[in-house]
Amino acid sequence: MKKIALVNQRYGLEVNGGSEYYTRLIAERLAADFEVDVITTKALDYTTWENHYTADSEDINGVHVLRFPVEKLRAEDFNEFNGKYLNSDKKNTETEKIWFEKQGPYSPEAIEYIRESHDKYDVFIFVTYLYYLTVMGLPEVADKAVFIPTAHEEPFIHFRTFETLFKKPKAYVFLTDEEKTLVQKLFHCEDIPCRVMGTGVDIPCVPDESTFRSKFGIDGDYLIYVGRIDEGKDCPTMFRYFTEYKKRRPESRLKLVLMGKQVCDIPKHSDIISLGFVSEEDKFSGISGAKALILPSKFESLSISVLEAMSLSVPVIVNGICDVLKGHCIKSNGGLYYMNYFEFEGIIDYIFSHDAEYSMLCGNAKSYIDGNYRWDVIMKGFGEVINSI
């Protein structure tokens, strides 16, 4: 049986993050056919990287997790350093090395373990391109590396460091066609074998909308946002658009329900309801009862929350600046995208005034997931990629 190591900056049942959650979904399913370890840090909070977990190792749902300490918290001057570097015309790998250490999670012990364990594992799978563990770890085992970059158009993808890094792996797994196109255009790595495979979508419980509404005191129609409540997800713009809509539609009883860890300010508004981090049962029950799921982010490589909503026949409303999210809407005809406030307003008005078309959106969303995001197909592909190394 081949031995596999997945590498990601955070890992755990309580970790709230897209690439981290994706890594766990993949690791647990690979464990059926391979011996699987996860190499990660002891951090829980990505804004500080403070060591949270105390154990050096633990087993989670059949996956052996190896945790390494973060030696330095995210630098206090990182935001200032980041802003200056992004605005500089002189991009160079020396400054970027400092950037990666300041951003974190800075864990030399994890890199040392990867280096020393080259012959211990048959394949190393690195998930997400932006963090220290991938930037420093992948080159150490490049001849055995599968790279899942979760890349999208953003300033960091143009760092000089990645011009070399993206040419090193033995194989790629891309989450979407848009990601594959972007990476191959930027790094000319067409000669490296690749597969486009998203993620399967599981609903691990029977959603109970009425219990959810009763538990959290929510009545009437609502939009739902699931994920980190963060400036990086463009949540402030979502708040601004929603409050403006309520001003311009004073008769509307529509609410905005938020699920996820709060990292930025949430305006005090009677129709904006923040539930914080919730259970899986509450999450899926909340999504199933929503009129639509909204994702305002400009930068996404897949978006599991969008796929989960569509699997529950809930249409999505997304930021059209993001090619991946826009692509989901166009390919499925199960969602709508906006480029500015007035298009956002038009979408909300439309879904409440066109019942037949709204029902079609719901059905199309479910069909899109059933046809494209089945776990059996995806895991067969993963097995083929791993066995090709």
Short mmCIF file of C-alpha atoms in Angstrom, two decimals:
data_model
loop_
_atom_site.label_atom_id
_atom_site.label_comp_id
_atom_site.label_asym_id
_atom_site.label_seq_id
_atom_site.Cartn_x
_atom_site.Cartn_y
_atom_site.Cartn_z
CA MET A 1 0.00 0.00 0.00
CA LYS A 2 1.42 3.37 -0.98
CA LYS A 3 2.07 5.90 1.76
CA ILE A 4 0.82 9.43 1.10
CA ALA A 5 1.52 12.73 2.86
CA LEU A 6 -0.81 15.68 2.42
CA VAL A 7 0.61 19.07 3.37
CA ASN A 8 -1.54 21.99 4.45
CA GLN A 9 -1.00 24.87 6.86
CA ARG A 10 -3.94 23.95 9.16
CA TYR A 11 -5.95 20.79 9.75
CA GLY A 12 -8.76 19.80 12.09
CA LEU A 13 -12.49 19.37 12.49
CA GLU A 14 -12.76 22.91 13.89
CA VAL A 15 -10.66 24.55 11.18
CA ASN A 16 -12.70 26.97 9.08
CA GLY A 17 -11.10 27.46 5.69
CA GLY A 18 -11.64 26.38 2.10
CA SER A 19 -8.34 24.65 1.27
CA GLU A 20 -8.15 23.18 4.77
CA TYR A 21 -11.63 21.68 4.56
CA TYR A 22 -10.89 20.39 1.06
CA THR A 23 -7.69 18.76 2.33
CA ARG A 24 -9.63 16.95 5.05
CA LEU A 25 -12.27 15.71 2.61
CA ILE A 26 -9.60 14.32 0.29
CA ALA A 27 -7.43 12.85 3.07
CA GLU A 28 -10.31 10.93 4.64
CA ARG A 29 -11.27 9.37 1.31
CA LEU A 30 -7.71 8.56 0.25
CA ALA A 31 -7.34 6.67 3.56
CA ALA A 32 -9.59 3.95 2.13
CA ASP A 33 -6.90 2.96 -0.40
CA PHE A 34 -3.63 4.41 0.90
CA GLU A 35 -1.79 4.93 4.17
CA VAL A 36 -2.33 8.65 4.74
CA ASP A 37 -0.51 11.18 6.93
CA VAL A 38 -1.20 14.90 7.07
CA ILE A 39 1.72 17.25 7.71
CA THR A 40 0.50 20.49 9.25
CA THR A 41 1.10 23.00 12.04
CA LYS A 42 -0.28 23.42 15.55
CA ALA A 43 -2.05 26.64 14.54
CA LEU A 44 -5.81 27.12 14.48
CA ASP A 45 -6.10 30.88 13.81
CA TYR A 46 -4.62 31.91 10.47
CA THR A 47 -4.52 35.59 11.43
CA THR A 48 -1.92 34.93 14.17
CA TRP A 49 -0.71 31.31 13.66
CA GLU A 50 -0.59 30.97 17.44
CA ASN A 51 0.05 27.36 18.49
CA HIS A 52 -3.30 25.97 19.58
CA TYR A 53 -2.96 22.19 19.47
CA THR A 54 -0.71 20.61 22.07
CA ALA A 55 -0.31 17.06 20.74
CA ASP A 56 2.42 16.34 18.21
CA SER A 57 0.17 13.81 16.50
CA GLU A 58 -3.40 12.52 16.55
CA ASP A 59 -5.77 10.43 14.47
CA ILE A 60 -8.83 12.15 12.96
CA ASN A 61 -11.36 10.03 11.09
CA GLY A 62 -8.77 7.45 10.07
CA VAL A 63 -6.09 9.97 9.09
CA HIS A 64 -2.82 10.31 11.02
CA VAL A 65 -2.11 14.00 11.61
CA LEU A 66 1.40 15.22 12.38
CA ARG A 67 1.51 18.70 13.90
CA PHE A 68 4.58 20.91 14.02
CA PRO A 69 5.03 24.08 16.06
CA VAL A 70 4.91 27.56 14.57
CA GLU A 71 8.09 29.27 15.71
CA LYS A 72 6.99 32.86 15.09
CA LEU A 73 3.55 34.44 15.07
CA ARG A 74 2.47 36.32 11.98
CA ALA A 75 4.63 39.44 11.99
CA GLU A 76 2.96 42.52 13.45
CA ASP A 77 4.27 44.57 10.54
CA PHE A 78 3.15 42.03 7.90
CA ASN A 79 0.27 44.13 6.56
CA GLU A 80 2.54 47.15 6.17
CA PHE A 81 5.31 45.04 4.64
CA ASN A 82 2.83 43.37 2.30
CA GLY A 83 1.35 46.67 1.14
CA LYS A 84 4.75 48.15 0.35
CA TYR A 85 5.88 45.07 -1.54
CA LEU A 86 2.69 44.78 -3.61
CA ASN A 87 3.08 48.41 -4.62
CA SER A 88 6.75 47.99 -5.49
CA ASP A 89 7.93 47.59 -9.07
CA LYS A 90 10.93 45.54 -7.95
CA LYS A 91 9.70 41.99 -7.37
CA ASN A 92 12.46 39.62 -6.22
CA THR A 93 12.76 36.26 -4.53
CA GLU A 94 14.93 37.57 -1.67
CA THR A 95 12.22 39.94 -0.42
CA GLU A 96 9.58 37.33 -1.05
CA LYS A 97 11.40 34.87 1.21
CA ILE A 98 11.02 37.45 4.00
CA TRP A 99 7.36 37.92 2.96
CA PHE A 100 6.59 34.19 3.33
CA GLU A 101 8.26 34.04 6.73
CA LYS A 102 6.38 37.12 7.95
CA GLN A 103 3.05 35.85 6.64
CA GLY A 104 3.62 32.37 8.07
CA PRO A 105 2.98 29.86 9.35
CA TYR A 106 6.74 29.80 9.94
CA SER A 107 7.49 26.19 10.87
CA PRO A 108 11.05 25.08 10.02
CA GLU A 109 10.44 21.81 11.90
CA ALA A 110 7.73 20.88 9.41
CA ILE A 111 10.07 21.58 6.50
CA GLU A 112 12.83 19.56 8.13
CA TYR A 113 10.43 16.63 8.56
CA ILE A 114 9.42 16.82 4.89
CA ARG A 115 13.08 16.90 3.85
CA GLU A 116 14.07 13.97 6.06
CA SER A 117 10.98 11.93 5.06
CA HIS A 118 11.58 12.00 1.32
CA ASP A 119 11.98 8.21 1.23
CA LYS A 120 9.29 7.53 3.84
CA TYR A 121 6.41 8.52 1.53
CA ASP A 122 5.62 7.52 -2.02
CA VAL A 123 3.77 10.75 -2.83
CA PHE A 124 3.51 14.21 -1.24
CA ILE A 125 0.36 16.20 -2.02
CA PHE A 126 0.68 19.95 -1.39
CA VAL A 127 -2.60 21.82 -1.14
CA THR A 128 -2.70 25.58 -1.83
CA TYR A 129 0.22 27.56 -3.19
CA LEU A 130 0.50 30.66 -1.00
CA TYR A 131 1.91 29.53 2.33
CA TYR A 132 5.30 28.74 3.83
CA LEU A 133 4.84 24.96 4.02
CA THR A 134 4.25 24.67 0.27
CA VAL A 135 6.81 27.27 -0.81
CA MET A 136 9.58 25.74 1.29
CA GLY A 137 8.43 22.13 1.40
CA LEU A 138 7.54 21.27 -2.19
CA PRO A 139 11.05 21.84 -3.60
CA GLU A 140 12.43 19.35 -1.06
CA VAL A 141 10.37 16.48 -2.52
CA ALA A 142 9.55 17.81 -6.01
CA ASP A 143 10.19 14.43 -7.67
CA LYS A 144 7.29 12.98 -5.63
CA ALA A 145 5.05 16.04 -5.46
CA VAL A 146 1.45 16.43 -6.59
CA PHE A 147 0.52 20.11 -6.48
CA ILE A 148 -3.05 21.29 -5.90
CA PRO A 149 -2.41 25.05 -6.03
CA THR A 150 -6.01 26.32 -5.56
CA ALA A 151 -4.81 29.28 -7.62
CA HIS A 152 -6.81 32.24 -8.82
CA GLU A 153 -6.04 35.69 -10.20
CA GLU A 154 -4.70 37.81 -7.34
CA PRO A 155 -1.55 39.88 -6.79
CA PHE A 156 0.39 37.12 -5.00
CA ILE A 157 0.24 34.70 -7.94
CA HIS A 158 2.61 37.07 -9.76
CA PHE A 159 5.43 36.74 -7.20
CA ARG A 160 8.78 35.82 -8.76
CA THR A 161 9.06 32.83 -6.39
CA PHE A 162 6.23 31.06 -8.15
CA GLU A 163 7.89 31.26 -11.56
CA THR A 164 10.19 28.51 -10.30
CA LEU A 165 7.90 26.70 -7.86
CA PHE A 166 5.15 26.02 -10.41
CA LYS A 167 7.60 24.21 -12.69
CA LYS A 168 8.72 21.71 -10.02
CA PRO A 169 5.89 19.22 -9.30
CA LYS A 170 5.52 15.84 -10.99
CA ALA A 171 1.78 16.35 -11.46
CA TYR A 172 -1.00 18.87 -10.96
CA VAL A 173 -4.57 18.59 -9.79
CA PHE A 174 -6.64 21.64 -10.71
CA LEU A 175 -10.03 22.32 -9.20
CA THR A 176 -11.51 24.02 -12.26
CA ASP A 177 -10.83 24.57 -15.95
CA GLU A 178 -10.37 28.27 -15.17
CA GLU A 179 -7.58 27.47 -12.69
CA LYS A 180 -5.81 25.22 -15.20
CA THR A 181 -5.98 27.92 -17.87
CA LEU A 182 -4.59 30.56 -15.49
CA VAL A 183 -1.69 28.46 -14.20
CA GLN A 184 -0.61 27.22 -17.60
CA LYS A 185 -0.81 30.72 -19.05
CA LEU A 186 1.29 32.23 -16.26
CA PHE A 187 3.89 29.50 -15.78
CA HIS A 188 4.02 27.63 -19.11
CA CYS A 189 3.86 24.27 -17.35
CA GLU A 190 1.79 22.48 -19.97
CA ASP A 191 4.34 19.64 -20.09
CA ILE A 192 3.57 18.61 -16.48
CA PRO A 193 0.75 16.00 -16.32
CA CYS A 194 -2.47 17.37 -14.85
CA ARG A 195 -6.08 16.50 -14.11
CA VAL A 196 -9.03 18.81 -13.53
CA MET A 197 -11.00 17.47 -10.57
CA GLY A 198 -13.09 19.51 -8.19
CA THR A 199 -14.47 17.99 -5.05
CA GLY A 200 -17.34 15.70 -4.37
CA VAL A 201 -20.24 17.14 -2.46
CA ASP A 202 -21.64 15.25 0.50
CA ILE A 203 -24.58 16.31 2.62
CA PRO A 204 -23.91 14.28 5.79
CA CYS A 205 -27.30 14.91 7.37
CA VAL A 206 -30.93 15.47 6.46
CA PRO A 207 -31.38 19.27 6.57
CA ASP A 208 -34.09 20.43 8.95
CA GLU A 209 -35.10 23.95 7.99
CA SER A 210 -37.86 24.34 10.60
CA THR A 211 -35.60 23.31 13.49
CA PHE A 212 -32.90 25.69 12.24
CA ARG A 213 -35.35 28.60 12.05
CA SER A 214 -36.70 27.84 15.51
CA LYS A 215 -33.24 27.46 17.05
CA PHE A 216 -31.95 30.80 15.77
CA GLY A 217 -35.21 32.76 15.67
CA ILE A 218 -35.19 33.32 11.91
CA ASP A 219 -38.42 33.84 10.03
CA GLY A 220 -39.17 34.93 6.48
CA ASP A 221 -36.83 34.92 3.50
CA TYR A 222 -33.08 35.18 3.90
CA LEU A 223 -29.85 35.07 1.94
CA ILE A 224 -27.02 33.11 3.50
CA TYR A 225 -23.25 33.58 3.55
CA VAL A 226 -21.04 30.68 4.70
CA GLY A 227 -17.33 31.11 5.37
CA ARG A 228 -14.87 33.47 7.01
CA ILE A 229 -16.40 36.89 7.49
CA ASP A 230 -13.38 38.65 6.14
CA GLU A 231 -12.28 41.62 4.04
CA GLY A 232 -10.45 39.11 1.85
CA LYS A 233 -13.84 37.64 0.92
CA ASP A 234 -15.14 41.17 0.14
CA CYS A 235 -17.69 40.90 2.96
CA PRO A 236 -17.71 44.68 3.60
CA THR A 237 -19.01 45.21 0.05
CA MET A 238 -21.69 42.57 0.64
CA PHE A 239 -22.78 44.41 3.79
CA ARG A 240 -22.83 47.72 1.96
CA TYR A 241 -24.90 46.31 -0.91
CA PHE A 242 -27.35 44.58 1.42
CA THR A 243 -27.93 47.62 3.62
CA GLU A 244 -28.37 49.79 0.53
CA TYR A 245 -30.93 47.34 -0.82
CA LYS A 246 -32.85 47.51 2.45
CA LYS A 247 -32.85 51.31 2.28
CA ARG A 248 -34.14 51.27 -1.28
CA ARG A 249 -36.67 48.50 -0.54
CA PRO A 250 -38.02 49.45 2.91
CA GLU A 251 -40.95 47.07 2.50
CA SER A 252 -38.62 44.07 2.15
CA ARG A 253 -38.34 41.69 5.12
CA LEU A 254 -35.30 39.95 3.59
CA LYS A 255 -32.52 39.02 6.00
CA LEU A 256 -28.83 38.24 5.56
CA VAL A 257 -27.66 35.29 7.67
CA LEU A 258 -23.92 34.81 8.26
CA MET A 259 -22.18 31.57 9.26
CA GLY A 260 -18.48 31.55 10.01
CA LYS A 261 -15.72 33.12 12.05
CA GLN A 262 -15.82 36.92 12.20
CA VAL A 263 -12.55 38.52 11.11
CA CYS A 264 -13.87 41.94 10.02
CA ASP A 265 -16.54 44.28 11.37
CA ILE A 266 -20.19 43.37 10.87
CA PRO A 267 -22.55 46.35 10.73
CA LYS A 268 -25.24 46.54 13.39
CA HIS A 269 -28.45 46.00 11.44
CA SER A 270 -31.65 44.29 12.52
CA ASP A 271 -31.72 42.17 9.37
CA ILE A 272 -28.07 41.04 9.44
CA ILE A 273 -27.82 37.96 11.66
CA SER A 274 -24.40 36.52 12.49
CA LEU A 275 -24.46 32.98 13.91
CA GLY A 276 -20.70 32.46 14.24
CA PHE A 277 -19.23 28.99 13.80
CA VAL A 278 -22.06 26.43 13.62
CA SER A 279 -22.39 22.65 13.47
CA GLU A 280 -22.56 20.79 10.16
CA GLU A 281 -26.23 20.06 10.80
CA ASP A 282 -27.03 23.73 11.35
CA LYS A 283 -24.95 24.74 8.34
CA PHE A 284 -26.75 22.50 5.88
CA SER A 285 -30.16 23.18 7.42
CA GLY A 286 -29.51 26.91 7.15
CA ILE A 287 -28.38 26.67 3.54
CA SER A 288 -31.37 24.53 2.55
CA GLY A 289 -33.82 27.11 3.90
CA ALA A 290 -32.19 30.09 2.18
CA LYS A 291 -33.56 31.83 -0.88
CA ALA A 292 -29.99 31.89 -2.21
CA LEU A 293 -26.39 31.59 -1.03
CA ILE A 294 -24.30 34.69 -1.64
CA LEU A 295 -20.53 34.75 -2.11
CA PRO A 296 -19.07 38.24 -2.71
CA SER A 297 -15.44 37.09 -3.01
CA LYS A 298 -13.39 38.23 -6.00
CA PHE A 299 -10.83 35.46 -5.52
CA GLU A 300 -11.95 31.83 -5.39
CA SER A 301 -10.42 28.68 -6.83
CA LEU A 302 -13.55 26.51 -6.39
CA SER A 303 -15.81 27.42 -3.41
CA ILE A 304 -17.14 24.39 -1.59
CA SER A 305 -19.94 26.44 -0.02
CA VAL A 306 -21.25 27.31 -3.49
CA LEU A 307 -21.23 23.64 -4.48
CA GLU A 308 -22.93 22.60 -1.25
CA ALA A 309 -25.70 25.14 -1.77
CA MET A 310 -26.26 24.01 -5.36
CA SER A 311 -26.39 20.38 -4.25
CA LEU A 312 -29.30 21.38 -2.00
CA SER A 313 -31.08 23.05 -4.95
CA VAL A 314 -30.27 26.51 -3.60
CA PRO A 315 -29.20 29.00 -6.30
CA VAL A 316 -26.12 31.12 -5.78
CA ILE A 317 -25.43 34.83 -6.17
CA VAL A 318 -21.75 35.55 -6.77
CA ASN A 319 -19.26 38.24 -7.68
CA GLY A 320 -18.82 38.19 -11.47
CA ILE A 321 -15.27 39.50 -11.16
CA CYS A 322 -14.24 35.99 -10.10
CA ASP A 323 -13.92 33.83 -13.22
CA VAL A 324 -14.44 30.59 -11.29
CA LEU A 325 -17.66 31.70 -9.59
CA LYS A 326 -18.96 33.24 -12.79
CA GLY A 327 -18.09 29.99 -14.55
CA HIS A 328 -20.19 27.97 -12.09
CA CYS A 329 -23.19 30.19 -12.89
CA ILE A 330 -22.74 30.06 -16.66
CA LYS A 331 -22.06 26.31 -16.86
CA SER A 332 -24.92 25.40 -14.52
CA ASN A 333 -27.51 28.09 -15.22
CA GLY A 334 -28.11 27.64 -11.52
CA GLY A 335 -26.83 30.97 -10.28
CA LEU A 336 -26.54 34.65 -11.08
CA TYR A 337 -23.57 37.01 -10.91
CA TYR A 338 -23.24 40.76 -10.39
CA MET A 339 -20.56 43.32 -11.21
CA ASN A 340 -21.92 46.30 -9.26
CA TYR A 341 -24.63 47.33 -6.80
CA PHE A 342 -27.40 47.80 -9.34
CA GLU A 343 -26.88 44.34 -10.79
CA PHE A 344 -26.97 42.98 -7.23
CA GLU A 345 -30.25 44.81 -6.65
CA GLY A 346 -31.63 43.53 -9.94
CA ILE A 347 -30.80 39.92 -9.04
CA ILE A 348 -32.57 40.14 -5.68
CA ASP A 349 -35.65 41.71 -7.26
CA TYR A 350 -35.62 39.08 -10.02
CA ILE A 351 -35.56 35.98 -7.82
CA PHE A 352 -38.51 37.31 -5.82
CA SER A 353 -40.59 38.28 -8.85
CA HIS A 354 -40.00 35.38 -11.28
CA ASP A 355 -41.17 32.21 -9.54
CA ALA A 356 -40.94 29.92 -12.59
CA GLU A 357 -37.45 31.06 -13.50
CA TYR A 358 -36.35 30.77 -9.86
CA SER A 359 -37.56 27.16 -9.78
CA MET A 360 -35.51 26.47 -12.90
CA LEU A 361 -32.42 27.93 -11.22
CA CYS A 362 -32.97 25.55 -8.29
CA GLY A 363 -33.27 22.49 -10.52
CA ASN A 364 -30.32 23.46 -12.70
CA ALA A 365 -28.10 23.96 -9.65
CA LYS A 366 -28.79 20.42 -8.40
CA SER A 367 -28.27 18.90 -11.84
CA TYR A 368 -24.90 20.65 -12.19
CA ILE A 369 -23.60 19.05 -8.99
CA ASP A 370 -25.00 15.61 -9.83
CA GLY A 371 -23.30 15.68 -13.21
CA ASN A 372 -19.91 17.11 -12.26
CA TYR A 373 -19.05 16.63 -8.59
CA ARG A 374 -19.40 12.93 -7.76
CA TRP A 375 -16.92 11.50 -5.26
CA ASP A 376 -16.51 8.16 -7.02
CA VAL A 377 -15.28 9.82 -10.21
CA ILE A 378 -13.02 12.27 -8.37
CA MET A 379 -11.36 9.68 -6.13
CA LYS A 380 -10.77 7.36 -9.07
CA GLY A 381 -8.92 10.25 -10.68
CA PHE A 382 -6.88 10.86 -7.54
CA GLY A 383 -5.87 7.21 -7.45
CA GLU A 384 -4.70 7.40 -11.05
CA VAL A 385 -2.63 10.53 -10.37
CA ILE A 386 -1.02 9.01 -7.26
CA ASN A 387 -0.20 5.74 -8.98
CA SER A 388 1.41 7.61 -11.87
CA ILE A 389 4.10 9.05 -9.58
#
